[in-house]
Amino acid sequence: DLKRSLPVGLGLSETKITSHGFDSTKEGVIEAGPFAGSSTSPKSSVISPSSAAASRLAGQGCDLIVPTGGRAQQKSGPIVLADEVKNPAMEKLELVRKWSLNTYKCTRQIISEKLGRGSRTVDLELEAQIDILRDNKKKYENILKLAQTLSTQLFQMVHTQRQLGDAFADLSLKSLELHEEFGYNADTQKLLAKNGETLLGAINFFIASVTTLVNKTIEDTLLTVKQYESARIEYDAYRTDLEELNLGPRDANTLPKIEQSQQLFQVHKEKYDKMRNDVSIKLKFLEENKVKVLHNQLVLFHNAIAAYFAGNQKQLEQTLKEFHIKLKTPGADATSWLEEQ
């Protein structure tokens, strides 16, 4: 082969071909003695093969001739220096395939549970806590709705009382014979309006705090609960697949499927256990936070309502100071904060 690959009359004292494989540190070396022509055989031939280098060159269909002191000449065929790059389209197709398979398994599990044919994993204690949380959320939302209605009605009443007080004050100046009577009523309505503004500030503070508890804290916990329920469905779906495969025959075709199903089942089991632990922790923290927030807000609401209807202005103002609620002081030239709403 070496004779046929070299031009006739080319004299070489030494010829070497060295190839380095990317996946191997070995190298292949071909050494040949002087070559005088077609009638003369090489004096010696030493071949040190490298399987990685030889297979790469053979697979690429490439011949290299490297004379002593010369440069490599490529006769034919390209040289691939790197492994084939993965096709992005194939990767996306594989992701879609996995997503479709997972969706199919979960949908089948949900339908099977609703029809009463499939089994589902149930944590009785955790499920009871989740049901209580959802029921409490509905009740808290009803309290918020009623408190907002009370706030709106109280705002209208305070606004009317302030207007009525202004009307009485105007008439006390223009009706000399009823100056004192109109003046008493003007002072009373203005005082009621002022106390109503104070009560309205306490009610709005109560509404804001409970709204944060319901729409942020509880909602965040329920979002984790939804993730936990999705993980539970996936876990049961892959558990059912593994049980069905274990009930079937075991041969060369089914054993790889059983092993793969076992691996997927273990992955989703770990995910399910993690989400169940996260839900338990969040429910515990939520309960502590809920008790603290509602205790303070219910005390505020009770004391403010009681002081207002008892006509105890000092107690009403003291209640707002305890909870660090600040109200704008209406002045003669400045508009009330109620009118700015």
C-alpha positions in Angstrom: 0.0 0.0 0.0 2.8 2.4 0.8 4.5 1.7 -2.6 1.3 2.5 -4.5 0.6 5.6 -2.5 4.0 7.2 -3.2 5.0 8.7 -6.6 7.7 6.7 -8.5 11.1 8.1 -8.0 10.4 9.8 -4.7 13.3 9.0 -2.3 12.6 9.1 1.4 15.1 8.4 4.1 12.3 8.2 6.7 8.6 8.6 6.5 6.3 9.1 9.5 2.6 9.4 9.9 1.5 10.5 13.3 -2.1 10.9 14.4 -3.5 12.0 17.7 -7.0 11.1 18.7 -9.1 13.4 20.7 -10.4 10.6 22.9 -7.0 8.9 23.4 -3.5 9.9 24.3 -2.0 7.1 22.2 -0.6 7.8 18.7 0.0 5.7 15.6 3.4 5.8 13.9 4.4 4.3 10.6 8.1 4.3 9.8 9.6 3.2 6.5 13.2 2.9 5.2 14.6 4.3 1.9 12.5 3.7 -1.2 14.3 3.8 -4.5 11.6 2.7 -6.9 9.1 0.0 -7.8 11.8 -2.7 -8.1 13.3 -2.1 -4.7 11.6 -3.2 -1.5 11.9 -1.2 1.6 14.7 -2.2 3.9 12.7 -2.2 7.0 9.2 -1.4 8.1 8.1 -0.8 11.6 4.4 -0.2 12.4 3.1 0.9 15.7 -0.6 1.0 15.3 -3.1 3.1 17.4 -6.6 1.8 17.3 -8.2 5.2 18.1 -6.1 7.1 15.5 -6.5 4.4 12.8 -10.3 4.1 13.2 -10.7 7.9 13.0 -8.6 8.1 9.9 -10.3 5.1 8.3 -13.8 6.4 9.2 -13.0 9.8 7.7 -11.7 8.4 4.4 -8.6 10.5 4.5 -5.0 9.7 3.5 -2.1 11.7 4.7 1.4 11.6 3.2 4.0 13.3 5.3 7.5 13.3 3.8 10.5 14.1 5.9 10.7 17.9 6.2 7.5 18.3 4.2 3.9 19.3 5.0 0.9 17.1 5.3 -1.1 16.8 2.0 -4.8 15.8 2.2 -5.8 13.7 -0.7 -9.5 13.3 -0.2 -12.3 13.5 2.4 -13.0 16.0 5.2 -11.5 15.7 8.7 -14.1 16.0 11.5 -12.3 17.4 14.5 -15.2 17.5 17.0 -18.2 15.3 17.9 -21.4 16.0 16.1 -23.3 18.9 17.7 -26.7 18.1 19.1 -29.6 19.3 17.0 -31.7 21.9 18.9 -34.8 20.8 17.1 -34.3 17.2 18.3 -33.8 18.4 21.9 -37.0 20.4 21.8 -38.8 17.4 20.3 -37.5 15.3 23.1 -38.8 17.8 25.7 -42.2 17.9 24.1 -42.3 14.1 24.0 -41.5 13.9 27.7 -44.0 16.6 28.6 -46.7 14.9 26.6 -46.0 11.5 28.2 -46.1 13.1 31.7 -49.3 14.9 30.9 -50.9 11.8 29.6 -50.0 9.8 32.7 -51.3 12.5 35.1 -54.5 12.9 33.1 -55.1 9.2 33.2 -54.4 9.1 36.9 -56.9 12.0 37.6 -59.6 10.3 35.5 -59.0 7.0 37.1 -59.4 8.6 40.6 -62.6 10.3 39.7 -64.1 7.1 38.3 -63.1 5.3 41.5 -60.8 2.9 39.7 -57.4 4.2 40.7 -55.8 4.5 44.2 -54.4 7.8 45.5 -51.9 8.5 48.2 -53.6 10.4 51.2 -52.0 12.1 54.2 -55.0 12.3 56.4 -53.5 14.8 58.9 -52.2 17.1 56.2 -55.4 16.9 54.1 -57.4 17.9 57.1 -55.3 21.0 57.7 -55.6 22.0 54.1 -59.4 21.7 54.1 -59.5 23.8 57.3 -57.3 26.4 55.7 -59.5 26.7 52.6 -62.7 26.9 54.7 -61.1 29.6 56.9 -60.1 31.6 53.8 -63.7 31.7 52.6 -64.9 32.9 56.0 -62.2 35.6 56.2 -63.1 36.8 52.8 -66.7 37.1 54.0 -65.6 39.2 57.0 -63.6 41.4 54.7 -66.6 42.0 52.5 -68.8 42.9 55.4 -66.1 45.2 56.9 -65.7 47.0 53.6 -69.5 47.5 53.5 -69.4 48.9 57.0 -66.5 51.2 56.1 -68.4 52.6 53.1 -71.6 53.2 55.0 -69.7 54.8 57.9 -67.9 57.1 55.4 -71.2 58.2 54.0 -72.6 58.8 57.5 -69.5 60.8 58.6 -69.7 62.9 55.4 -73.4 63.6 56.0 -72.7 64.5 59.7 -70.0 67.0 58.7 -72.3 68.7 56.2 -75.1 68.8 58.7 -72.8 70.4 61.3 -71.7 73.1 58.8 -75.4 73.8 58.0 -76.2 74.2 61.7 -73.2 76.4 62.3 -74.3 78.7 59.4 -77.9 79.0 60.7 -76.6 79.7 64.2 -75.0 82.9 62.9 -78.0 84.0 60.8 -80.8 83.1 63.3 -80.2 85.2 66.4 -83.3 83.8 68.2 -82.1 80.2 67.7 -78.4 80.9 67.9 -77.7 78.6 70.9 -79.9 75.7 69.7 -78.3 75.7 66.2 -74.8 76.0 67.8 -75.3 73.0 70.1 -76.4 70.8 67.2 -73.5 72.0 65.1 -71.0 71.1 67.8 -72.6 67.7 68.3 -72.5 66.8 64.6 -68.9 68.0 64.2 -67.9 65.9 67.2 -69.7 62.8 65.9 -68.0 63.4 62.5 -64.6 63.6 64.2 -65.2 60.4 66.2 -66.5 58.7 63.0 -63.3 59.6 61.2 -61.3 58.0 64.0 -63.4 54.9 63.9 -63.2 54.8 60.2 -59.4 54.9 60.4 -59.4 51.9 62.8 -61.8 49.9 60.5 -59.7 50.6 57.4 -56.5 49.5 59.3 -58.3 46.3 60.2 -59.4 45.7 56.6 -55.9 46.3 55.3 -54.2 43.9 57.7 -56.7 41.1 57.2 -56.6 41.6 53.4 -52.8 41.1 53.5 -53.3 38.0 55.6 -55.9 36.5 53.2 -54.6 37.6 49.8 -50.9 37.3 50.3 -50.0 35.0 53.3 -52.8 32.4 52.9 -52.7 32.6 49.1 -49.0 31.9 49.1 -49.6 28.8 51.2 -52.4 27.6 49.0 -50.0 28.0 46.0 -47.6 25.6 47.7 -50.6 23.3 48.3 -51.4 23.3 44.6 -47.8 22.3 43.8 -48.0 19.6 46.4 -51.2 18.2 44.9 -49.6 18.2 41.4 -46.6 16.3 42.8 -48.9 13.8 44.5 -50.7 13.1 41.2 -47.4 12.6 39.3 -46.2 10.3 42.1 -49.3 8.2 42.0 -49.2 8.1 38.2 -45.7 6.7 38.1 -46.4 4.4 41.1 -49.3 2.9 39.2 -47.1 2.4 36.1 -44.5 0.6 38.2 -47.1 -1.6 39.8 -48.5 -2.6 36.4 -45.1 -3.5 35.1 -44.2 -5.5 38.2 -47.4 -7.6 37.7 -46.5 -8.4 34.1 -43.9 -10.9 32.8 -40.2 -10.4 33.3 -38.1 -10.9 30.3 -35.3 -9.2 28.3 -37.8 -6.7 26.9 -39.6 -5.7 30.1 -36.7 -5.6 32.5 -35.2 -2.4 31.0 -38.7 -0.8 31.2 -39.1 -1.8 34.8 -35.8 -0.4 35.7 -36.5 2.9 34.0 -40.0 3.0 35.6 -38.4 2.4 39.0 -36.0 5.3 38.5 -38.8 7.7 37.4 -40.9 6.6 40.4 -38.0 7.3 42.8 -37.6 10.8 41.3 -41.2 11.7 41.7 -41.4 10.1 45.2 -38.5 12.4 46.3 -40.3 15.4 44.8 -43.6 14.4 46.5 -41.9 14.0 49.9 -40.2 17.4 49.5 -43.5 19.2 48.7 -45.3 17.5 51.5 -42.6 18.7 53.9 -42.8 22.3 52.5 -46.6 22.4 52.9 -46.3 21.2 56.5 -43.8 23.9 57.4 -45.8 26.6 55.7 -49.0 25.6 57.4 -47.3 25.7 60.8 -45.8 29.2 60.1 -49.2 30.4 58.7 -51.0 29.3 61.8 -48.6 31.2 64.1 -48.8 34.3 62.0 -52.6 34.2 61.6 -53.1 34.0 65.4 -50.8 36.9 66.0 -52.3 39.1 63.3 -56.0 38.4 64.0 -55.5 38.7 67.8 -54.2 42.3 67.4 -56.8 43.3 64.7 -59.8 41.9 66.6 -58.7 43.7 69.8 -58.4 46.9 67.8 -61.8 46.4 66.1 -63.6 45.7 69.4 -62.1 48.5 71.4 -62.7 51.1 68.6 -66.3 50.1 68.1 -67.1 50.0 71.8 -65.5 53.4 72.5 -67.2 55.0 69.5 -70.7 53.9 70.5 -70.1 54.6 74.2 -69.2 58.1 73.3 -65.8 57.8 74.9 -63.7 60.0 72.7 -60.5 59.6 74.8 -60.7 55.8 74.8 -61.2 55.8 71.0 -58.2 58.0 70.4 -56.1 55.9 72.9 -57.0 52.8 70.9 -55.6 54.2 67.7 -52.4 55.3 69.5 -51.8 51.8 70.9 -51.9 50.4 67.3 -49.8 53.4 65.9 -52.6 54.5 63.6 -52.2 58.1 62.5 -55.1 60.2 61.1 -55.0 63.5 59.3 -56.3 66.3 61.5 -58.9 68.2 59.5 -58.4 72.0 59.6 -60.3 75.0 58.5 -58.4 75.4 55.3 -57.4 71.8 54.6 -59.8 69.2 53.3 -60.5 66.1 55.3 -58.8 62.9 54.3 -62.2 61.3 53.9 -63.0 63.8 51.1 -59.8 62.9 49.3 -60.8 59.2 49.0 
